[in-house]
Tab-separated table of C-alpha atoms in Angstrom:
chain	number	residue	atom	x	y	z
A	20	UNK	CA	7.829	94.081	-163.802
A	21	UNK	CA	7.028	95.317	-160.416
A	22	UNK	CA	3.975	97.735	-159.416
A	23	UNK	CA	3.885	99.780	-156.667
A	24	UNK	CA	0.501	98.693	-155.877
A	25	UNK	CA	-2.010	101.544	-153.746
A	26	UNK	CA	-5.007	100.212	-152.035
A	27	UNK	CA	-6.121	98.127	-149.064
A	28	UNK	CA	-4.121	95.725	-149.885
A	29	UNK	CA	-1.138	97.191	-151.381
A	30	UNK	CA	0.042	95.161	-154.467
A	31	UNK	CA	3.532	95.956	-155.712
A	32	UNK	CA	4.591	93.915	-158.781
A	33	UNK	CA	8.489	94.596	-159.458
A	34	UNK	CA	7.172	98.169	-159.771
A	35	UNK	CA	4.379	98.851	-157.582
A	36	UNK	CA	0.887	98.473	-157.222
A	37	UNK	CA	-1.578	98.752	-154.219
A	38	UNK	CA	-5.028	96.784	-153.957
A	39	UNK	CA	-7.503	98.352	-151.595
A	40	UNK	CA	-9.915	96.001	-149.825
A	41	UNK	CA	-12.081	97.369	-147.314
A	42	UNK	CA	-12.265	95.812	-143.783
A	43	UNK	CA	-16.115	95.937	-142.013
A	44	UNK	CA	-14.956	93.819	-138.937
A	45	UNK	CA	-11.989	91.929	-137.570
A	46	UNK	CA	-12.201	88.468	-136.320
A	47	UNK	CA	-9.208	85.378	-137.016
A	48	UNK	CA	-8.293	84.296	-139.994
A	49	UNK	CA	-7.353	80.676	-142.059
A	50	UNK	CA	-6.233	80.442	-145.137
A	51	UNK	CA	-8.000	78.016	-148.080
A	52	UNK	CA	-6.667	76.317	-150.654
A	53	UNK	CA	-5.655	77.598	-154.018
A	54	UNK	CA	-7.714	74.783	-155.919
A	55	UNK	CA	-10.377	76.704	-153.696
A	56	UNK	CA	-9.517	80.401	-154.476
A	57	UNK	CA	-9.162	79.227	-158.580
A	58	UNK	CA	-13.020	77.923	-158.430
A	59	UNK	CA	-14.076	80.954	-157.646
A	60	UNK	CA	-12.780	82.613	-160.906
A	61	UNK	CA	-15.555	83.329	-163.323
A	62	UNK	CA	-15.594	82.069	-167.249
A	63	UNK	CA	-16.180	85.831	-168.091
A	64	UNK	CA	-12.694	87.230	-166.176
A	65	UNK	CA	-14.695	88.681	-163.158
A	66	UNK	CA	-13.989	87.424	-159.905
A	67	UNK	CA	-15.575	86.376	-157.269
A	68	UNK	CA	-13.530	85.208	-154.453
A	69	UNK	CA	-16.274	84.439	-152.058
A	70	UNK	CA	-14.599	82.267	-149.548
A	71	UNK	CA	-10.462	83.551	-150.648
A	72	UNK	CA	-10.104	83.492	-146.180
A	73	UNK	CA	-12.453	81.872	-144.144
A	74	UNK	CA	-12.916	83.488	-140.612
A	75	UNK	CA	-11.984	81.031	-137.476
A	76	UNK	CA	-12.929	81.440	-134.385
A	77	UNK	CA	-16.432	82.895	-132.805
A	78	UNK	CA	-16.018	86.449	-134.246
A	79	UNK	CA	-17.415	87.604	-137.416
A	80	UNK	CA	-15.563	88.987	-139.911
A	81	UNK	CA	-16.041	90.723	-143.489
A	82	UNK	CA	-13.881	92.241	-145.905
A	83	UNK	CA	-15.366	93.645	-148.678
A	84	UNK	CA	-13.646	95.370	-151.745
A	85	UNK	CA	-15.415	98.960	-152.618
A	86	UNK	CA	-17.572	96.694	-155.660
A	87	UNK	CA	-19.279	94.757	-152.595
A	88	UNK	CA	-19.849	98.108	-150.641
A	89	UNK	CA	-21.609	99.695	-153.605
A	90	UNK	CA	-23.432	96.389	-154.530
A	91	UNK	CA	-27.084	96.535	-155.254
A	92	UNK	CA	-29.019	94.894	-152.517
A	93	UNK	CA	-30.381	91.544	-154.850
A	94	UNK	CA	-26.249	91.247	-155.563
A	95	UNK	CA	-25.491	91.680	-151.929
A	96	UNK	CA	-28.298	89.055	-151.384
A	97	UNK	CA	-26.061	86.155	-153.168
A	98	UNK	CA	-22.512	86.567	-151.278
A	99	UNK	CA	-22.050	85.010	-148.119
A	100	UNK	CA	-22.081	87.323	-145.296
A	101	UNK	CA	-21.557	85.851	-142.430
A	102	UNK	CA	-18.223	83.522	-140.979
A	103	UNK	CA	-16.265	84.394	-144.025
A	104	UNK	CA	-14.622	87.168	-145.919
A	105	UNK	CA	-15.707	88.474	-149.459
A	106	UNK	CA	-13.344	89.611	-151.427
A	107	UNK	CA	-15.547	90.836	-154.793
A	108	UNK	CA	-14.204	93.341	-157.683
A	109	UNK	CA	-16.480	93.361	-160.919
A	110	UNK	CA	-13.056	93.999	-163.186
A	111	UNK	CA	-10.973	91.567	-164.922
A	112	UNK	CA	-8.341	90.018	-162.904
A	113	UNK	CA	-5.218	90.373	-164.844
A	114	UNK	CA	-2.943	88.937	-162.970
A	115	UNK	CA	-4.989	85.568	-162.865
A	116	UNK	CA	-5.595	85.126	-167.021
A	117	UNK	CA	-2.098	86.337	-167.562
A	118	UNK	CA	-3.055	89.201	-169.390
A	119	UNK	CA	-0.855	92.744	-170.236
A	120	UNK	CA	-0.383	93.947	-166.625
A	121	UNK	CA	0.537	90.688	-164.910
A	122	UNK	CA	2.938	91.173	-162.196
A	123	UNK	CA	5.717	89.823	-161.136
A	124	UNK	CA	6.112	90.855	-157.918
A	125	UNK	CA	3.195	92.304	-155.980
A	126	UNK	CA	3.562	94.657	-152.265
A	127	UNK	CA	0.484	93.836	-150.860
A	128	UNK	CA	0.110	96.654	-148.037
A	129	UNK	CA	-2.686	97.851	-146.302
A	130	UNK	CA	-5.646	100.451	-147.839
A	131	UNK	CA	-3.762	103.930	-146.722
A	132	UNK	CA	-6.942	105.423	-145.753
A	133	UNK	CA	-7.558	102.384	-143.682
A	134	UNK	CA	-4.769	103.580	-141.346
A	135	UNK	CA	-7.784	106.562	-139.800
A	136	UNK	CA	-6.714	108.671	-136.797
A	137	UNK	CA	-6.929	106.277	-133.280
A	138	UNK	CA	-5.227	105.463	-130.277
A	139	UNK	CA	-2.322	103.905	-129.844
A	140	UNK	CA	-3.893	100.629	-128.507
A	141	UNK	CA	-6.160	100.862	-131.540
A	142	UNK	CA	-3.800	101.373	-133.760
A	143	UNK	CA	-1.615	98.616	-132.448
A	144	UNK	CA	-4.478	96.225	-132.781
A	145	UNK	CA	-5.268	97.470	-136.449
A	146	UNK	CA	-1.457	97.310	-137.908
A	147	UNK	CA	-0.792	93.569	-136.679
A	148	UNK	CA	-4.288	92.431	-137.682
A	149	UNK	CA	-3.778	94.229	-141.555
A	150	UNK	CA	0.187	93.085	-141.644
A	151	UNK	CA	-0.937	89.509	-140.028
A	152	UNK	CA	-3.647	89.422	-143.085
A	153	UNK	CA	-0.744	90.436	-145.341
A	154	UNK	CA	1.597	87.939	-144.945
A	155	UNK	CA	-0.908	85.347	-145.238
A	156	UNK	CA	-1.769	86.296	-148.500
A	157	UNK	CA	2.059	86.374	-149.528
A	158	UNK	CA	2.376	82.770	-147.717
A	159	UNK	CA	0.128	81.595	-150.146
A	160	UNK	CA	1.016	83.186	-153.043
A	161	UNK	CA	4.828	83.645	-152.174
A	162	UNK	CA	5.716	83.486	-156.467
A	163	UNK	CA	3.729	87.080	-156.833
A	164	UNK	CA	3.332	88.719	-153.127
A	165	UNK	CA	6.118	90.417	-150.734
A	166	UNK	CA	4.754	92.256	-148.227
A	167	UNK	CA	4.857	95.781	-147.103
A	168	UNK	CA	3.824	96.754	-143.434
A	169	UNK	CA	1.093	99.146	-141.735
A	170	UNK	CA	3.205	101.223	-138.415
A	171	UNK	CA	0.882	101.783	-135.832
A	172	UNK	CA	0.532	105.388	-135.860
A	173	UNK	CA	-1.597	107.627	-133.738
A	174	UNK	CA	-1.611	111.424	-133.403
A	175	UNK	CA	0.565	112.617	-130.642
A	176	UNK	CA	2.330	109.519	-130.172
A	177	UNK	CA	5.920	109.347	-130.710
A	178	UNK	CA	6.789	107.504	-134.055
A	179	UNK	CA	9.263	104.942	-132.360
A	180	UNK	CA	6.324	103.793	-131.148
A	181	UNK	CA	6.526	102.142	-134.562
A	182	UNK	CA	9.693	100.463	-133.982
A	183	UNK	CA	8.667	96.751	-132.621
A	184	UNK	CA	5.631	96.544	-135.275
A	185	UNK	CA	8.684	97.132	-138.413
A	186	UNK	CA	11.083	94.807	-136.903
A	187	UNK	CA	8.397	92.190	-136.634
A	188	UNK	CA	7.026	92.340	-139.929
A	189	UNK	CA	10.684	92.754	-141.333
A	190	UNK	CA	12.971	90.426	-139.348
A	191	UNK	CA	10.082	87.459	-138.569
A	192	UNK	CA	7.608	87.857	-141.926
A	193	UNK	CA	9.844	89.291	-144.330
A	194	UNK	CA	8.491	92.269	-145.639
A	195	UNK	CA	10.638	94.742	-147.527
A	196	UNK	CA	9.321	97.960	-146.611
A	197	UNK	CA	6.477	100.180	-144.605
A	198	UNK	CA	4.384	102.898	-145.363
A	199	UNK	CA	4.638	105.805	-143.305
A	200	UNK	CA	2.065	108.286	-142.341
A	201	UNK	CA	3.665	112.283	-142.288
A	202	UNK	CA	0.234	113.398	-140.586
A	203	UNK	CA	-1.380	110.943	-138.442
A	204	UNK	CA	-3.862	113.602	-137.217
A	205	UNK	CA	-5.661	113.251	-140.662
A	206	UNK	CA	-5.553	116.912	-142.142
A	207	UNK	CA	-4.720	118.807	-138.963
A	208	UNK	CA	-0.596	117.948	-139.489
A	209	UNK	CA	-0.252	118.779	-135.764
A	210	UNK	CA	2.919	116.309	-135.264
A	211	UNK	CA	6.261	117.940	-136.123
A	212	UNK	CA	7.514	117.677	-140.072
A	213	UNK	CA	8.799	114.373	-141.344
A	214	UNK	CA	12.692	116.004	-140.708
A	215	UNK	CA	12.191	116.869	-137.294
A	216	UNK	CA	14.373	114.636	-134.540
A	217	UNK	CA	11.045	113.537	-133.643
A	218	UNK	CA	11.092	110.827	-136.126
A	219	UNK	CA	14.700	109.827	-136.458
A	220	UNK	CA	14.320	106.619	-133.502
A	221	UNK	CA	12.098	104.931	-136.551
A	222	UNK	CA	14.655	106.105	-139.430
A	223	UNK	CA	17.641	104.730	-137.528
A	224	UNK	CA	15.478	101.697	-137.511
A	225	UNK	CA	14.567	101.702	-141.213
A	226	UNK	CA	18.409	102.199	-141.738
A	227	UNK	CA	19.464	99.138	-140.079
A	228	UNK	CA	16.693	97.146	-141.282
A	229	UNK	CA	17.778	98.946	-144.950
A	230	UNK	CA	14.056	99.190	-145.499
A	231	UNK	CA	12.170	102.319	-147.510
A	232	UNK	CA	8.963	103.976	-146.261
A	233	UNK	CA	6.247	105.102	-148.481
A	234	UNK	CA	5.080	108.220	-147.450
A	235	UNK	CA	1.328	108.599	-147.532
A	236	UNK	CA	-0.998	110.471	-145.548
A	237	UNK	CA	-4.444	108.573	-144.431
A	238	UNK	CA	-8.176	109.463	-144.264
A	239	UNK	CA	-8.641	113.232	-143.922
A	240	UNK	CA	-10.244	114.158	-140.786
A	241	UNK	CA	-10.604	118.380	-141.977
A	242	UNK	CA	-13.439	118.582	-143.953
A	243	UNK	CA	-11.660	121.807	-145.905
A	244	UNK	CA	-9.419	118.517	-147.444
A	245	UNK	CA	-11.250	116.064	-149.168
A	246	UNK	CA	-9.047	112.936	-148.978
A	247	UNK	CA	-8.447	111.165	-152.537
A	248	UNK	CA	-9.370	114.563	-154.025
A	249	UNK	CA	-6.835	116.826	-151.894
A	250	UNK	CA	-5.349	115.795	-149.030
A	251	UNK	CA	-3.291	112.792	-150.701
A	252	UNK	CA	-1.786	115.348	-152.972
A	253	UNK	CA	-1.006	118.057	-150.814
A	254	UNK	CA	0.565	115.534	-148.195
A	255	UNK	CA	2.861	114.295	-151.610
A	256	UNK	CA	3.391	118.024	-152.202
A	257	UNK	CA	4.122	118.716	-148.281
A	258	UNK	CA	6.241	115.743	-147.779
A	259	UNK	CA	8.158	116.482	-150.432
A	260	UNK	CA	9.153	120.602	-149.457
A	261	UNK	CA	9.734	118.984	-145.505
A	262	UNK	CA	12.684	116.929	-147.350
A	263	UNK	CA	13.816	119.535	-149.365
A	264	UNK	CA	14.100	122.051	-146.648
A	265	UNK	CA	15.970	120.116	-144.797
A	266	UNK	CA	19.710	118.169	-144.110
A	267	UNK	CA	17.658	114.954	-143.289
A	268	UNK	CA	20.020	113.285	-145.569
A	269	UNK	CA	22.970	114.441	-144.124
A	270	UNK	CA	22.194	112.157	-141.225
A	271	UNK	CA	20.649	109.667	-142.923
A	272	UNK	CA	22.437	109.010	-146.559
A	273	UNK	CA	21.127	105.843	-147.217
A	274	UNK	CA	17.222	107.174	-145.840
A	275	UNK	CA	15.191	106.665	-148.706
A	276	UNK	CA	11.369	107.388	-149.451
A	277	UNK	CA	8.631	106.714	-152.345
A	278	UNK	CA	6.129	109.762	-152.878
A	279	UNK	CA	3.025	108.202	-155.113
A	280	UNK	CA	0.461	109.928	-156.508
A	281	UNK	CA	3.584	111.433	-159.394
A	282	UNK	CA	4.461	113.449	-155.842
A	283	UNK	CA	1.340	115.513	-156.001
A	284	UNK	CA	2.204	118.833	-157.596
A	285	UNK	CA	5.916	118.876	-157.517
A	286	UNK	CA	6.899	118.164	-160.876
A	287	UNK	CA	4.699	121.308	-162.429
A	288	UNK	CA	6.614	122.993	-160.156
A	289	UNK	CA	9.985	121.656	-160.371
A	290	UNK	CA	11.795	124.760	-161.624
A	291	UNK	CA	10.783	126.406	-158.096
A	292	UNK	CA	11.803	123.672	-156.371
A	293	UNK	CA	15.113	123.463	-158.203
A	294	UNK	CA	15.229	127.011	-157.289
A	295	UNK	CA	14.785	126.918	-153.837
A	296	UNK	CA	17.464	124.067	-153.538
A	297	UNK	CA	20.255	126.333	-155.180
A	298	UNK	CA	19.132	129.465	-153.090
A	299	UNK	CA	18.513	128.048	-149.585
A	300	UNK	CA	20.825	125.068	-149.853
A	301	UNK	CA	23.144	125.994	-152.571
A	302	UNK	CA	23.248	122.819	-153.668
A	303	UNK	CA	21.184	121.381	-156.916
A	304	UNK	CA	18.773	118.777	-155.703
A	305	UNK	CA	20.515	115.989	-157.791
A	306	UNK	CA	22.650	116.195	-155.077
A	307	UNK	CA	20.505	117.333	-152.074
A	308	UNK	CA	18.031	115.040	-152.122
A	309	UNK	CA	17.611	112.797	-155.604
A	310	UNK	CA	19.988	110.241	-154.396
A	311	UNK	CA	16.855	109.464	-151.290
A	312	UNK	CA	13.647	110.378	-152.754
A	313	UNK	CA	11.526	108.831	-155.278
A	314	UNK	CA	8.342	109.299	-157.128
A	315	UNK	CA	5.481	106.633	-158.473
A	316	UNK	CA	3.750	106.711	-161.456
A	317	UNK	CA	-0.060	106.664	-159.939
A	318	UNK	CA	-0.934	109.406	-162.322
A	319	UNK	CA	-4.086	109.319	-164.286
A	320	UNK	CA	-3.847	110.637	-167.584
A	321	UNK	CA	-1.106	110.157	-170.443
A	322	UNK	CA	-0.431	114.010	-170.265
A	323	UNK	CA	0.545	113.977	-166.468
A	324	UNK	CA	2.559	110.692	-166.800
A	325	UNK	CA	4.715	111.847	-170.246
A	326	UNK	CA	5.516	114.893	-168.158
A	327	UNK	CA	6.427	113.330	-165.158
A	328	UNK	CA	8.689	111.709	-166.976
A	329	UNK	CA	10.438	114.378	-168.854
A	330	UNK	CA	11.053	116.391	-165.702
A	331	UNK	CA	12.070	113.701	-163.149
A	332	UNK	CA	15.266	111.972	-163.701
A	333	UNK	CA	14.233	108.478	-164.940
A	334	UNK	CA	16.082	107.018	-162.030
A	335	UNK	CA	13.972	108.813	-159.540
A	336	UNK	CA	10.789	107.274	-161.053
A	337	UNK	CA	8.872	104.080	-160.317
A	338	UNK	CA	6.218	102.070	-161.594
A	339	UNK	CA	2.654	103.066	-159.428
A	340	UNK	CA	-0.731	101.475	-159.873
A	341	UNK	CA	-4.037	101.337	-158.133
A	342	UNK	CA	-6.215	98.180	-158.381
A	343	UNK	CA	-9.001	100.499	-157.078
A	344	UNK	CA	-7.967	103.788	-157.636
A	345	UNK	CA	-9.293	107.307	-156.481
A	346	UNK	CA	-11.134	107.430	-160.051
A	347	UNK	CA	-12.806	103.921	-160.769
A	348	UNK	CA	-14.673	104.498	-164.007
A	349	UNK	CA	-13.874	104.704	-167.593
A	350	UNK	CA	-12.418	107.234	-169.332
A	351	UNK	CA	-15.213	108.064	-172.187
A	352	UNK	CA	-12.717	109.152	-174.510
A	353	UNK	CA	-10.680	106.283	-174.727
A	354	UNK	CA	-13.145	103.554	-173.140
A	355	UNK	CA	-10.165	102.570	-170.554
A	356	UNK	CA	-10.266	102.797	-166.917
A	357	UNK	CA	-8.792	105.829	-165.310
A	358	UNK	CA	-6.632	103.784	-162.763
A	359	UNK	CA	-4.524	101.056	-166.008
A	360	UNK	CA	-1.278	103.780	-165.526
A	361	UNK	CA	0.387	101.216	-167.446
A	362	UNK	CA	-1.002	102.132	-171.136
A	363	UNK	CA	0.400	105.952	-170.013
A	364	UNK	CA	3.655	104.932	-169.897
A	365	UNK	CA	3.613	102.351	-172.747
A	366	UNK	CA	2.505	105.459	-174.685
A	367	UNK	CA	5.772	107.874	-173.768
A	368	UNK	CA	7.533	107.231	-177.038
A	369	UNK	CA	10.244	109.865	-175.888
A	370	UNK	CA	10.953	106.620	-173.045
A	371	UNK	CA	13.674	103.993	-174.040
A	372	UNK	CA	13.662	100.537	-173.520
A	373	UNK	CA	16.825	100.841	-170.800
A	374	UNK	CA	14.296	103.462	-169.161
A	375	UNK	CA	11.282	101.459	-169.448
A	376	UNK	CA	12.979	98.780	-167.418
A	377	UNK	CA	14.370	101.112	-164.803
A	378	UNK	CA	10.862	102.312	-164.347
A	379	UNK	CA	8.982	99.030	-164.235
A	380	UNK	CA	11.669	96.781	-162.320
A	381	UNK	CA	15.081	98.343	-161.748
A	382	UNK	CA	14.669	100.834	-159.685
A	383	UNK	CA	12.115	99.364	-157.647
A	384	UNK	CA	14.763	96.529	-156.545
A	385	UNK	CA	17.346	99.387	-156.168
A	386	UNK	CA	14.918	101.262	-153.548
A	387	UNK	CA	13.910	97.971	-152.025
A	388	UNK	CA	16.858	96.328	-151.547
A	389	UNK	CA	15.162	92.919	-149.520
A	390	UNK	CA	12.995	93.114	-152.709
A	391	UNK	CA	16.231	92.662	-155.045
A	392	UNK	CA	17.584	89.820	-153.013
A	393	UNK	CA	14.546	87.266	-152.521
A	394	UNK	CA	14.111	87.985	-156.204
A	395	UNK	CA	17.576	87.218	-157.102
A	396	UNK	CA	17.440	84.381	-154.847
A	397	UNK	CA	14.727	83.387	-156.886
A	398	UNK	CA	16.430	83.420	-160.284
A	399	UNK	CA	14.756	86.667	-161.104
């Protein structure tokens, strides 16, 4: 299975799943050992990984998931915070006891909101520090982690700004994909629609590498758009009328991009966009654009995932989770958290096997290609 993993640390296991940790300050880092990393796993299925990267060098540096941010101060109290990097999440870790959602194959990336409007020095900086901090974790867990990359993107700067960043984390630390920010002004969308020329230098890129781009949008800077709450879905929803509007496709066939978040509002409205593909293309968007575009399942409620399903094509569809989603509680009807998308689609009985696999592994590796070969390399 792979999950298209959203967070600050995007997880992907052969579907895709992001982790999100949260980064106070940047120094160096070294990583320990695994014997190291195991003793900090807890008899009760918590974690607590208090030393998982130790900081080297004379700068401090903290990374905290969102459970350490909203720690009480007597819990805060206990964890090391100084000259290493906390990494603390009050939820069972799955993946370590083997339980229902284990992974397989895990695209760590970086938290999308961590990716906040700078300049492009800045931004520079804070892509090869995040994608640097990547790889290390998939160096030492290279069984369950392949990475995906941060592009240093600033508002106003040209996207093939973008281009040595991929080719480094592609070609040198063998990641299989990038995520790719449609407004890096953060709510104000003042650089030109994903279709314009203006980005092709970085698709032509993305071709030859034969990498995909997830497209999500970063912190919201417009305080009319609330970020997890709006602005995530209306960039899905945006993104996803730029492509159809469009011949992007035309000169780029083998282009292809993941919309999470179920693509925001697009399938409620799929008959209009169906619509407007026959009218103002006059050509169905099985043909248009369903051969380049495809949609997670980061949807939080069985309702919204059983009709995702029945009005995407399966093959358009793949496997989304959040290790720390938008919505971190429990759900008091059911007693489950919000953010397990798993159990939704375990629960579409209308969903074959065939399709189950397609949506948990198969079309992952046929979106990720690099994915597909180090697993078959693998035995996989």
């Amino acid at each position: 299975m792979i999950d298209h993993l959203h967070g600050a640390a995007e997880l992907c296991n052969l579907g895709f799943t992001c982790s999100t940790f949260h980064f106070v300050s940047i120094g160096l880092f070294s990583i320990v050992s695994e014997s190291e990393i195991q003793d900090h796993l807890l008899q009760d299925g918590e974690v607590s990984f208090g030393r998982l990267l130790q900081r080297t060098g004379d700068t401090k540096c903290l990374i905290f998931c969102d459970k350490v941010l909203e720690a009480s101060e007597t819990e805060k109290e206990i964890l090391p915070f100084e000259g290493v990097i906390n990494l603390y999440h009050k939820r069972p870790v799955e993946a370590a006891k083997g339980a229902r959602r284990s992974p397989d194959a895990v695209l760590p990336s970086r938290r999308q909101s961590g990716s906040s409007p700078g300049q492009r020095a800045d931004s520079l900086v804070w892509a090869e520090v995040c994608n640097d901090l990547i790889h290390r974790v998939c160096t030492l867990f290279p069984d369950n982690f392949v990475g995906v990359c941060q592009l240093p993107q600033s508002p106003g700067v040209p996207p093939a700004n973008c281009i040595p960043e991929l080719r480094r984390c592609v070609e040198e630390l063998g990641f299989v994909g990038c995520n790719l920010n449609p407004d890096p002004s953060g709510g104000y969308w003042k650089d030109p629609p994903l279709t314009d020329p203006y980005w092709y230098p970085l698709y032509e890129e993305m071709v030859r590498l034969d990498v995909p781009a997830m497209v999500h949008v970063s912190s919201s800077c417009n305080r009319n758009f609330h970020g997890t709450r709006a602005h995530y879905l209306n960039g899905d929803t945006t993104a996803f009328m730029q492509f159809l509007h469009s011949d992007l496709f035309k000169h780029f066939p083998t282009l292809r991009f993941i919309i999470p978040h179920g693509s925001g509002a697009v399938p409620y409205h799929w008959g209009r966009y169906r619509g407007l593909s026959l009218e103002e293309r006059q050509r169905a968007m099985e043909e248009h654009l369903l051969k380049n575009v495809f949609f997670d399942t980061c949807v939080y409620h069985e309702p919204g995932v059983r009709f995702l399903t029945e009005v995407v094509p399966v093959e358009n569809i793949i496997f989304g989770s959040e290790m720390i989603g938008a919505i971190r509680g429990r759900d008091p009807k059911t007693g489950e958290y919000f953010d397990d998308t798993k159990k939704y689609l375990d629960a579409c009985s209308h969903l074959s096997d065939k399709e189950l696999h397609q949506i948990f592994e198969g079309n992952a590796r046929r979106v990720y290609p690099r994915l597909d070969a180090l697993l078959t390399q693998r035995g996989c």
